[in-house]
XYZ file of C-alpha atoms in Angstrom:
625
model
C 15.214 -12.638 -12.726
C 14.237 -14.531 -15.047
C 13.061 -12.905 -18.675
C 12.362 -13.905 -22.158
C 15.009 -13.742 -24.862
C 13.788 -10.257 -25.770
C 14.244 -8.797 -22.777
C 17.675 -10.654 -22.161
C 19.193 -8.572 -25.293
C 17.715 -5.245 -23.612
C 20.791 -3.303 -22.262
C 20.590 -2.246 -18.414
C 19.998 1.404 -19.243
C 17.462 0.590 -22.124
C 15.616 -0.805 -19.357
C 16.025 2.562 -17.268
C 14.658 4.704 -20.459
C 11.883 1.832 -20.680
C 10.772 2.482 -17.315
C 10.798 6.347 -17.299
C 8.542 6.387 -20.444
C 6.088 4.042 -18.486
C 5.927 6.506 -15.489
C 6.457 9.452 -16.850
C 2.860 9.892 -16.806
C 2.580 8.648 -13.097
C 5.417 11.318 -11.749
C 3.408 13.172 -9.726
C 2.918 9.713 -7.668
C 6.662 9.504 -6.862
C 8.968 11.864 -4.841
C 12.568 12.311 -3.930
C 11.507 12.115 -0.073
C 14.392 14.428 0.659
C 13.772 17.926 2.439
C 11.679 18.998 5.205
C 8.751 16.849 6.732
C 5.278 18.541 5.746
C 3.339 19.731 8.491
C -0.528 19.492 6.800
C -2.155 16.970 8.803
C -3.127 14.260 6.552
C 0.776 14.563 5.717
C 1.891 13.377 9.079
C -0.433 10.442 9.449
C 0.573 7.310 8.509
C -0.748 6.655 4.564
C -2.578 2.921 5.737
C -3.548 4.961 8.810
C -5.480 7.833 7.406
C -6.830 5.440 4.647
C -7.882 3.345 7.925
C -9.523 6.641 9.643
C -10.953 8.081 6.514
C -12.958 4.874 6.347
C -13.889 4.199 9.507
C -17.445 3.341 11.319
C -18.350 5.842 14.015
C -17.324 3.410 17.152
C -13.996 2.465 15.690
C -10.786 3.054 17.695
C -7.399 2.898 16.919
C -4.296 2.457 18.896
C -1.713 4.801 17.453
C 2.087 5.827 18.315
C 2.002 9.602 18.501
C 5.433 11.565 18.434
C 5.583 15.204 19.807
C 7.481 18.433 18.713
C 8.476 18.751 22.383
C 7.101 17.939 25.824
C 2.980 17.079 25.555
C 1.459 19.706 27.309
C -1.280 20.153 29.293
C -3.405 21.637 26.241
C -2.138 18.282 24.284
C -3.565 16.788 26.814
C -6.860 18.482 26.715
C -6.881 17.979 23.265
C -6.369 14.330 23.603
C -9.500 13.646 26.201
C -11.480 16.261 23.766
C -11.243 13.639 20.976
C -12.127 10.490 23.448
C -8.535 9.449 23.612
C -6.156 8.251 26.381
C -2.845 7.332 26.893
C -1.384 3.628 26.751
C 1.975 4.179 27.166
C 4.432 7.629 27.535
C 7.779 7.305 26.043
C 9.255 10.359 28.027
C 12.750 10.974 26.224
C 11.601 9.887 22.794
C 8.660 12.729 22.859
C 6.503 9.595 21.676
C 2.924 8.249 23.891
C 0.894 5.531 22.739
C -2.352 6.415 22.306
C -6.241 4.471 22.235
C -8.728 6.678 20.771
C -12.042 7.010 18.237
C -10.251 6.131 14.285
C -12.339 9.266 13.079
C -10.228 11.551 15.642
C -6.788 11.035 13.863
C -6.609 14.149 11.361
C -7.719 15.984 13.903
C -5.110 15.282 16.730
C -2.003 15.299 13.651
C -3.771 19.207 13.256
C -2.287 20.180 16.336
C 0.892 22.104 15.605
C 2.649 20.610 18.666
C 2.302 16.759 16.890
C 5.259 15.563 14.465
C 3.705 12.231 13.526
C 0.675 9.549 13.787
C 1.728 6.244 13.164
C 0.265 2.391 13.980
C 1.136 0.531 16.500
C 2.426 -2.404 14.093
C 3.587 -5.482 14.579
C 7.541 -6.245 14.377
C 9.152 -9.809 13.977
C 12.170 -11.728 13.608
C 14.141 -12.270 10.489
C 15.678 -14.595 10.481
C 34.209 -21.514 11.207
C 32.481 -17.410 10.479
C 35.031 -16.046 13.351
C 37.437 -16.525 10.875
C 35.917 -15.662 7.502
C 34.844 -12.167 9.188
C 38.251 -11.443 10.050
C 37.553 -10.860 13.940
C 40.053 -14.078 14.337
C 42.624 -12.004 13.159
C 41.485 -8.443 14.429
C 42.190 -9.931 17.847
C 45.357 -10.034 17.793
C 47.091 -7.497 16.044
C 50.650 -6.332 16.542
C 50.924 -3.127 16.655
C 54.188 -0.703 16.052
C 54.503 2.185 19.241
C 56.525 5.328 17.695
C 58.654 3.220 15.617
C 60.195 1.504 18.222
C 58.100 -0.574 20.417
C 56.310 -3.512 18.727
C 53.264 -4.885 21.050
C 50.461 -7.620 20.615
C 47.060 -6.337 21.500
C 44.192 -8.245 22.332
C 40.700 -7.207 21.276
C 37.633 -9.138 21.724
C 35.195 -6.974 23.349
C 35.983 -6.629 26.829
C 34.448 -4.085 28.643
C 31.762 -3.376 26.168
C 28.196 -3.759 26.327
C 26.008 -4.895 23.422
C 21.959 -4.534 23.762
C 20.306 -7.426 21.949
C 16.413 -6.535 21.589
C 15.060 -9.835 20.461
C 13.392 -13.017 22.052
C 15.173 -13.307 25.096
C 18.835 -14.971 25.736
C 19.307 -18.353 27.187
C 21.818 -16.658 29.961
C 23.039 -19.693 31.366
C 24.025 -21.402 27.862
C 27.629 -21.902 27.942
C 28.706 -19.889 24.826
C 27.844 -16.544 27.549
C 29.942 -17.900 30.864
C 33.430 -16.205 31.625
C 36.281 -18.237 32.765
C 34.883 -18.373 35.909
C 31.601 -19.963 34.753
C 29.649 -16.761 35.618
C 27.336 -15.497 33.019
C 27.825 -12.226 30.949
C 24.719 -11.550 30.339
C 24.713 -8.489 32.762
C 20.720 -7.562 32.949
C 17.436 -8.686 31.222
C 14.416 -7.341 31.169
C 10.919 -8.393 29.297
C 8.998 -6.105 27.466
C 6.403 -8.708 26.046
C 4.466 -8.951 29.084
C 5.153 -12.562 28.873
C 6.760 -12.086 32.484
C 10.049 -13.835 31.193
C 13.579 -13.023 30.075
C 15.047 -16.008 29.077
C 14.197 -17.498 25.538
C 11.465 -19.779 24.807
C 11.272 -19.142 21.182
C 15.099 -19.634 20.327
C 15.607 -16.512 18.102
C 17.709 -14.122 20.482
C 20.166 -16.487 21.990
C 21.229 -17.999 18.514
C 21.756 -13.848 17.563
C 23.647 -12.892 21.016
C 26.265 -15.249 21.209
C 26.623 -14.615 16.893
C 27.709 -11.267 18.367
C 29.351 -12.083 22.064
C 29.299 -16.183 21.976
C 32.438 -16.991 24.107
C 35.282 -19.208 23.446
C 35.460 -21.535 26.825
C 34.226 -24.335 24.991
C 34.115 -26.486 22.364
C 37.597 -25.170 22.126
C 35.972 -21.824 20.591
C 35.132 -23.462 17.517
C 31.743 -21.183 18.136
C 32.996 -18.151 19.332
C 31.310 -14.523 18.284
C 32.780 -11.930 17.058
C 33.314 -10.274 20.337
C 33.588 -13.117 22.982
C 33.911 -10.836 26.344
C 31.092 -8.808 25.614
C 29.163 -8.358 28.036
C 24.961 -8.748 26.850
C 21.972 -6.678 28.262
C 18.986 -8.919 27.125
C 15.925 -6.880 25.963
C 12.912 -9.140 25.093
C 10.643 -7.447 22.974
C 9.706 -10.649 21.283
C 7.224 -13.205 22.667
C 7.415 -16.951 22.775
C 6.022 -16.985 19.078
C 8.396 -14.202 18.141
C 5.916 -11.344 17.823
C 6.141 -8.222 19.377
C 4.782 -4.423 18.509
C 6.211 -1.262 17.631
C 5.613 0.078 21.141
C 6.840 -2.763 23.179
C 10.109 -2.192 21.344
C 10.090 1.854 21.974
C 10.028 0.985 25.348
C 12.470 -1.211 25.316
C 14.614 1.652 23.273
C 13.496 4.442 26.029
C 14.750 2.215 28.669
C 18.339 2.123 26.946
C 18.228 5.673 26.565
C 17.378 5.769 30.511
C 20.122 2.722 32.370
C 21.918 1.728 28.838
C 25.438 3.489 29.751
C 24.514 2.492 33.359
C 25.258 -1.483 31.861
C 28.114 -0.368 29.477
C 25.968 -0.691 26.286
C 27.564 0.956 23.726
C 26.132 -1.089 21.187
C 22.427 -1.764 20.075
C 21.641 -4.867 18.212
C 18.036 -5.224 16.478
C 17.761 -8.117 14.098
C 13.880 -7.568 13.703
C 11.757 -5.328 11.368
C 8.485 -3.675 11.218
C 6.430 -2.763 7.990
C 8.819 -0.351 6.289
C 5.915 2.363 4.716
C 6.058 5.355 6.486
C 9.156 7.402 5.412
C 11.943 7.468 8.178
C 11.007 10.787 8.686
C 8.070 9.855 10.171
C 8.237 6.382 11.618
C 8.451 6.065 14.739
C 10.627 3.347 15.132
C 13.445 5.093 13.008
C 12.590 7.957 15.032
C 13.591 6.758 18.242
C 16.455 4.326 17.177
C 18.143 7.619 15.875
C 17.058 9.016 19.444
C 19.421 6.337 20.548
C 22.414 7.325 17.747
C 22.078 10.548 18.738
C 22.983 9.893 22.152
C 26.066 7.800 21.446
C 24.499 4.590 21.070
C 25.690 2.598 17.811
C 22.364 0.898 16.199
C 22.751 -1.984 14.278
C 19.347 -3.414 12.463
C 18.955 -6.588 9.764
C 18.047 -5.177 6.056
C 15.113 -8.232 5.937
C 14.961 -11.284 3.907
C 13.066 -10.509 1.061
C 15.399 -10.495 -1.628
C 13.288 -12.473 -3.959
C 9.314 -12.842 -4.519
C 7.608 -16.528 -4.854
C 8.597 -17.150 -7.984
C 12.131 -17.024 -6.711
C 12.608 -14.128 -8.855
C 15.118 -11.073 -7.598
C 12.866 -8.192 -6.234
C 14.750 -4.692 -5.345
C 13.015 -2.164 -2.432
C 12.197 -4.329 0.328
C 14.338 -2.939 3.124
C 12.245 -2.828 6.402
C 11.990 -0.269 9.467
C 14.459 0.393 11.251
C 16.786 -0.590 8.700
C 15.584 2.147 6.379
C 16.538 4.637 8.879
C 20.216 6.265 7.631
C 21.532 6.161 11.050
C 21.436 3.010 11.395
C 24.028 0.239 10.106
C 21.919 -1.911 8.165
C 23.392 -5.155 7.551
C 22.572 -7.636 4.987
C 23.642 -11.277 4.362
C 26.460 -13.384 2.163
C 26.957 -16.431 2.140
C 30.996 -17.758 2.925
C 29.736 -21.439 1.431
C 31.426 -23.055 5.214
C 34.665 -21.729 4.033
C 36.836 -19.754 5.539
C 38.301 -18.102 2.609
C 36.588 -15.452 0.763
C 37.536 -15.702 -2.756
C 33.744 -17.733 -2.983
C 31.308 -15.435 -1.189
C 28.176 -13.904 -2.524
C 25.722 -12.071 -1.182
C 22.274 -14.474 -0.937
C 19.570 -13.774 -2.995
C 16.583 -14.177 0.255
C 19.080 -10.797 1.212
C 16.764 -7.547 0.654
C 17.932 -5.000 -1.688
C 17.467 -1.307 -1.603
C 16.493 1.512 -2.064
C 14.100 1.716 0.715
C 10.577 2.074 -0.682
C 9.025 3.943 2.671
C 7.302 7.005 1.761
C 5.213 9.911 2.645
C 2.282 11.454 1.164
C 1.201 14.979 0.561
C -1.958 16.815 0.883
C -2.873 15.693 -2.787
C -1.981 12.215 -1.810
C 1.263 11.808 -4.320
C 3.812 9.907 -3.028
C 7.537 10.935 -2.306
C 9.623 8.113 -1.624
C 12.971 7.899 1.145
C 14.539 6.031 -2.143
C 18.089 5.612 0.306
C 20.830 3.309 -0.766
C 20.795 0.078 1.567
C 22.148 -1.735 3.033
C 25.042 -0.481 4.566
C 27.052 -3.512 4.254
C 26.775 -7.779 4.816
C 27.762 -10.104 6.900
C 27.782 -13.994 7.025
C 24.169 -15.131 6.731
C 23.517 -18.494 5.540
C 23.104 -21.718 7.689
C 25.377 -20.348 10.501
C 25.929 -21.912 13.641
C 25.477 -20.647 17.147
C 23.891 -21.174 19.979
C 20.403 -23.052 20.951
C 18.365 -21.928 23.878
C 17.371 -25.093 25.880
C 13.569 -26.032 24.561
C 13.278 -23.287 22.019
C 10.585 -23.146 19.824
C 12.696 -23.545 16.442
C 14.456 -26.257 17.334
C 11.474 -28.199 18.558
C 9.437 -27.379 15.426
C 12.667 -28.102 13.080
C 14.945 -30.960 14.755
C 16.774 -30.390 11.623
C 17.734 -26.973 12.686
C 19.945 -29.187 15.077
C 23.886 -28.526 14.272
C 24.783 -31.935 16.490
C 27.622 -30.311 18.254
C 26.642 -31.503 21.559
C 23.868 -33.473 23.450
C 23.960 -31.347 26.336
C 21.295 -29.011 26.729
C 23.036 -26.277 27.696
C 25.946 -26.856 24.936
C 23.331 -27.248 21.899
C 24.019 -25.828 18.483
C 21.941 -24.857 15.880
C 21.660 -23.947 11.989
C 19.866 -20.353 11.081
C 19.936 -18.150 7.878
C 18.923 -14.606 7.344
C 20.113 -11.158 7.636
C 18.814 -11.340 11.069
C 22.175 -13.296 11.632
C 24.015 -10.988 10.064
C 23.622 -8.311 11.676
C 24.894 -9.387 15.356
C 28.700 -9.824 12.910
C 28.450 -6.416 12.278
C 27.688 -5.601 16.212
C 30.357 -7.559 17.674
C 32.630 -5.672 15.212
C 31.634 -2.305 16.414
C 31.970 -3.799 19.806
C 35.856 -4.300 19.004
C 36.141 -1.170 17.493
C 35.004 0.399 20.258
C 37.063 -1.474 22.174
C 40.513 -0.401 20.050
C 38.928 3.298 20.547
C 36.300 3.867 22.909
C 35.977 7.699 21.521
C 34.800 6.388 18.340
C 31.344 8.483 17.643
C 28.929 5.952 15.893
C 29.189 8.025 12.439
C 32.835 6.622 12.943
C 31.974 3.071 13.916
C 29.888 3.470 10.370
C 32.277 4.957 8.378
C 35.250 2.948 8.952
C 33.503 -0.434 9.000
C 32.143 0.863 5.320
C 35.238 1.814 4.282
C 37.450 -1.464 5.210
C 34.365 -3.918 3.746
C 35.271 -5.975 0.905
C 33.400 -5.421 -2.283
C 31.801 -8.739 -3.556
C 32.571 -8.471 -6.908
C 28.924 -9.094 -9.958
C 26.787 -7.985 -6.968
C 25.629 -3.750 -6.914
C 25.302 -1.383 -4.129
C 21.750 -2.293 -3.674
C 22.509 -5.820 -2.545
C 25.719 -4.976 -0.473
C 26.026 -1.562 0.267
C 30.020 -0.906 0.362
C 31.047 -4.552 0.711
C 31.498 -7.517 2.872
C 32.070 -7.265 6.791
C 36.144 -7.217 7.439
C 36.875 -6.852 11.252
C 40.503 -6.818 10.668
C 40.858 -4.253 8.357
C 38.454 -1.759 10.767
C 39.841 -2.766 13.692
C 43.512 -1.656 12.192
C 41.543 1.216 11.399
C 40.015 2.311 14.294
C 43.627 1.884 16.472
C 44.822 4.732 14.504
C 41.728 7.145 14.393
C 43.007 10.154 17.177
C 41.286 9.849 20.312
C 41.027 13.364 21.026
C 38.598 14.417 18.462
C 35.751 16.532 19.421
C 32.707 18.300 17.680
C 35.237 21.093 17.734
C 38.107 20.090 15.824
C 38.067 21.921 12.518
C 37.214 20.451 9.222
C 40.207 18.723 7.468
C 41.793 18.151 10.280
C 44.434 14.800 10.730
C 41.866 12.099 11.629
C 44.664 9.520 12.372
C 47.522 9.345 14.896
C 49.915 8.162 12.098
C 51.009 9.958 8.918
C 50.485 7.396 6.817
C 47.245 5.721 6.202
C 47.494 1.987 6.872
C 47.305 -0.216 3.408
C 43.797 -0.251 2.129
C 44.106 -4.218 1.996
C 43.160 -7.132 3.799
C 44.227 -11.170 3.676
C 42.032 -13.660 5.398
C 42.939 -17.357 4.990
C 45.248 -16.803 2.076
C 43.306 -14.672 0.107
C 44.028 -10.984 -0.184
C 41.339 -8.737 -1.201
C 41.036 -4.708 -1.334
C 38.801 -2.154 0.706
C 36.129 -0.582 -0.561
C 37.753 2.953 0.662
C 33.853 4.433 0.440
C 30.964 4.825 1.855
C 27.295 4.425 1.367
C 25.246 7.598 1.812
C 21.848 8.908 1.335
C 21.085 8.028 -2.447
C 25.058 7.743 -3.446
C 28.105 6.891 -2.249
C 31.635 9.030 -1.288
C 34.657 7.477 -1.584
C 38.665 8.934 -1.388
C 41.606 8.751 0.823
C 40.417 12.195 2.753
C 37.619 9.965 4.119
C 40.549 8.062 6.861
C 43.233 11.057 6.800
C 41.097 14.168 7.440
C 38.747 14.901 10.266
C 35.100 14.976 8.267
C 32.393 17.104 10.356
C 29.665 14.870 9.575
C 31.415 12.135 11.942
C 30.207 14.493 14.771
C 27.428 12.564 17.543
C 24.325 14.131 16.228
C 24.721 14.392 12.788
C 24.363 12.311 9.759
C 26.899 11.075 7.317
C 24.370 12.406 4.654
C 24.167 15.561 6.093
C 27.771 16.097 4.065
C 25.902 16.084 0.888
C 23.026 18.580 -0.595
C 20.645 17.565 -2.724
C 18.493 18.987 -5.247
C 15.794 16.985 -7.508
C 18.569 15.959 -9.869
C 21.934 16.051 -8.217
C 23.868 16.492 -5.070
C 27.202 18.524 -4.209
C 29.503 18.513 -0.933
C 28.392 20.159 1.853
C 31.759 22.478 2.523
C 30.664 23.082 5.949
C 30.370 19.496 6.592
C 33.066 17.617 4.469
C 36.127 18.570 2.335
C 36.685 19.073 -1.034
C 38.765 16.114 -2.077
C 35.897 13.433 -1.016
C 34.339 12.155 -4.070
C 30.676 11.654 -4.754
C 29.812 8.672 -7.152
C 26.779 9.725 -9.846
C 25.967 5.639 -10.378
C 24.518 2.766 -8.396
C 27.352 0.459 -9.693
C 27.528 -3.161 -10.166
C 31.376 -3.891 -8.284
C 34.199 -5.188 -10.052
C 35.941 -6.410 -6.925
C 37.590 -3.301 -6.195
C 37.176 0.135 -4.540
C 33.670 1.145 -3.877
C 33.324 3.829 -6.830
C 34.901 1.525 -9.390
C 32.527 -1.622 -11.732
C 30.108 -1.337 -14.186
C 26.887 0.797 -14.707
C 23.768 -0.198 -12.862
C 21.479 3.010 -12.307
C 22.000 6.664 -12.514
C 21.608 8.091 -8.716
C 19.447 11.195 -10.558
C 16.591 8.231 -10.655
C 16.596 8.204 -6.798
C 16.920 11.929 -6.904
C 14.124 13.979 -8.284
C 10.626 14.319 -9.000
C 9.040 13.646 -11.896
C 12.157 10.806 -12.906
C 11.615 8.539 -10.240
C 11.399 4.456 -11.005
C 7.742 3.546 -10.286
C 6.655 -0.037 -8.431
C 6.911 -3.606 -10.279
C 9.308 -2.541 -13.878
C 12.415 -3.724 -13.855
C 15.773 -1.965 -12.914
C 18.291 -4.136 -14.768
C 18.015 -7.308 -13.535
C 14.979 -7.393 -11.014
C 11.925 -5.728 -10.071
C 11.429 -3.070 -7.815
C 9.185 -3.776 -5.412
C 6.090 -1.011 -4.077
C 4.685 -0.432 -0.291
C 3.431 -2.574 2.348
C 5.514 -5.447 2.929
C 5.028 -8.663 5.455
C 8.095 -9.194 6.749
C 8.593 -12.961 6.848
C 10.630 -15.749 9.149
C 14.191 -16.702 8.629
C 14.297 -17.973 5.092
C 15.235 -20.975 3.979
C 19.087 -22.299 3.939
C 20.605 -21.821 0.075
């Protein structure tokens, strides 16, 4: 950001104490956004929702997303026609309809005791030589040492495994998704735009498949993915334009829930984003993607592009639904410069930083922000090549886009940035892992790909969660995690076949860098050696990795019942030095994400950008740096 020479000689923290005696006054505006969901009605409507019905003219209706304590029943249902409303759309296993009905009737339908939330039906859109720079090159194949006698080569690139790419459609018959045999592995596709097509007109969801599963049978895999046998279950929730809604992705997320493990999917990638506003606790599209990690199903979703305003200035708070969700592996973007090495990567600035700025409001209409710690982690982000659906969109509109690997239409590379490319890194590497280990719970998949990442050193936990994507390092992981674990096996438990941990170190193309050996969670992060040697109850399906930590308004203790005693908890957002996650310089005290009354209020700055307030437009891919 750029400031005048006063401000440059302001230390980090002065800026902190700036900021709290600005908002002081405004504290009962701000909230911690931890603890139980309200249940008043005007607290479970969406904010620009009620603001929307509160202001409406008598004929005025609304198409809303409601979500359900349980089953509707039939006097939901009576309720429903009572108020002139009908249902669009039921959403069965998520507990969720979509719902038409007068704008005046919405506090009166959130009343109902049986209704958890009233949201929009909002739009959603897309955002948006790295084999080797990831480390999946080396991940797949790993020797490996059998009770100290028998030393075998494994091969791991994703065999067997099923990733769910919910985007604009894959170009099946492009030649980065055929086997050997020239058959396609793209396994099923299905549209969900209405358009009445599934391949991909627009040119968005190809590109981001075969980042994830692009195969190596040609171009001598110069272009492979991450996870090259793969196979691909192509979900189009995003029209020829790349638009879609909120509810045409919910159904494309109830369907998984329904045939998903029917196709293999273990794996759910979403490199999209709707209007992050309504706390995660509410939204329904964080709702029902952690529907979906609940039930086994690792989610992986792109943190946004909107790491800097107009100006070009650095703007913090701009992660979008359902990357604000803390289930989900939210992946944001570096840039490897074309190199392979990593001694030169950064994370790019378009990247959006946390802490998510969704919210809810309470019956005196102060605000109490989610305030998490995202992203989780980045990937490789910046002018990346894969592959071109034949006619897309894009590439028509931007010939430059054009990578000129081949003439052939079904061959064609192309150039994309944004976190939207990203993220399909980080699910091809949870593809492997569960490939290595196919008991892995997704808390594990989350954990250990945290825990390997390499921290980029002058960037904070805002911009890169734990660290840089390293497939090698949680692959090696992930071989030794036990595969007999079970929401039964006690706390502190061994977590890993071998007695000794493997070395918390990775090299990549001659250059050797550490782990982070942490983890992002909730507002903090935890960090120790306990973390890969003992068996940590939060990894359970069903839980949380934040559920290990309890939180007050101004600090936050292990949970004993969920994680042991020798996992540390850090008490700074820190700025990394290069090394382990809990170790760099002082950025922000975690008590401002905390608390009442202390929280950082919209547009001051927070050391060396400003924090960003409510309502974003989430843009298109940004431009190449």
């Amino acid at each position: 950001m750029k400031t005048d020479q006063g401000l440059q000689s302001v230390s980090r923290l002065a800026l902190v104490t700036l900021s709290l005696l600005l908002f002081c006054g405004a504290a009962g505006a701000s909230g911690g956004g931890h603890g139980p969901v309200p249940r008043a009605a005007a607290e479970k409507v969406s904010p620009l929702l009620l603001a929307r019905a509160r202001t409406a003219a008598g004929g005025e209706r609304v198409t809303v997303i409601v979500g359900f304590e349980g089953r509707a029943t039939s006097r939901l249902d009576s309720l429903l026609g009572n108020l002139g409303g009908r249902v669009v759309r039921d959403f069965r296993r998520l507990r969720t309809r979509v719902v038409s009905l007068p704008a005046r009737a919405v506090e009166a339908l959130a009343a109902d005791e049986g209704v958890r939330f009233v949201a929009p039906d909002g739009a959603v859109r897309a955002l948006g030589h790295v084999s080797t720079t990831t480390g999946a090159e080396a991940a797949r194949q790993q020797t490996q040492t059998i009770l100290n006698l028998l030393t075998t080569t494994t091969t791991t690139d994703g065999a067997g495994v099923g990733i769910a790419v919910l985007d604009s459609g894959v170009d099946r018959q492009h030649a980065a998704f055929l086997n050997s045999l020239g058959l396609s592995r793209v396994t099923h596709s299905r549209d969900f735009t209405g358009e009445g097509r599934t391949d991909d007109p627009y040119g968005h969801g190809t590109h981001v498949a075969s980042a994830a599963a692009g195969g190596a049978q040609y171009n001598n895999g110069a272009y492979s993915g991450v996870a090259p046998r793969a196979d691909i279950v192509n979900l189009r929730v995003l029209d020829s334009q790349g638009n879609g809604t909120v509810s045409g992705l919910l159904t494309a997320i109830d369907w998984l829930l329904a045939y998903g493990r029917s196709y293999n999917v273990r794996v759910v990638n979403i490199s999209l984003g709707a209007q992050a506003t309504d706390s995660y606790q509410l939204d329904p599209l964080c709702l029902a993607v952690r529907e979906l990690v609940n039930a086994g199903f690792v989610v992986v979703g792109a943190a946004g592009n909107e790491g800097r305003d107009g100006q070009g200035n650095k703007v913090y708070g701009q992660i979008h639904a359902p990357g604000n969700d803390p289930s989900v592996i939210t992946v944001g973007a570096s840039n490897s410069y074309g190199t392979d090495t990593r001694a030169d990567d950064v994370v790019t600035t378009f990247s959006s930083r946390g802490p998510t700025r969704s919210y809810w409001t309470d019956a005196g209409g102060a605000r109490h922000y989610d305030n998490l710690v995202k992203p989780d982690l980045v990937a490789p982000g910046n002018r990346v090549v894969w592959a071109a659906a034949r006619g897309n969109n894009l590439l028509a509109s931007h010939p430059e886009l054009d990578a000129g690997v081949s003439a052939q239409a079904d061959r064609r590379m192309m150039f994309l940035s944004g976190t939207s490319m990203a993220t399909p890194l980080a699910a091809g590497a949870a593809a492997l892992l569960l490939q290595a280990n196919p008991t892995l719970t997704p808390n594990l998949v989350k954990a250990l790909l945290m825990y390997t990442a390499q921290p980029l050193a002058g960037f904070n936990m805002f911009e890169q969660g734990a660290g840089q994507l390293n497939v090698e390092g949680a692959i090696r992981l992930a071989r030794l995690v036990r595969p007999d674990l079970t929401e039964l096996t006690p706390l502190g438990a061994p977590l890993l076949t071998s007695a000794e941990p493997p070395a918390p170190q990775t090299a990549i193309a001659g250059h050797a860098f550490s782990w982070a050996r942490g983890a992002i969670v909730n507002r903090t992060h935890v960090s120790g050696l306990a973390l890969i040697t003992k068996y940590q109850r939060v990894y359970a399906t069903g839980r949380l990795l934040g559920d290990g930590l309890v939180e007050t308004d101004s600090t936050h203790e292990l949970n004993p019942a969920l994680l042991t005693g020798d996992v540390g908890v850090g008490e700074a957002i820190l700025t990394s030095d290069g090394a382990a996650l809990g170790s760099g310089s002082f950025f922000l005290p975690v008590g401002l994400l905390l608390g009442d009354g202390i929280l950082i209020g919209d547009g001051i700055l927070i050391g060396d950008g400003i924090l960003i307030g409510d309502g974003i437009i989430i843009g298109d891919d940004p431009p190449a740096e």
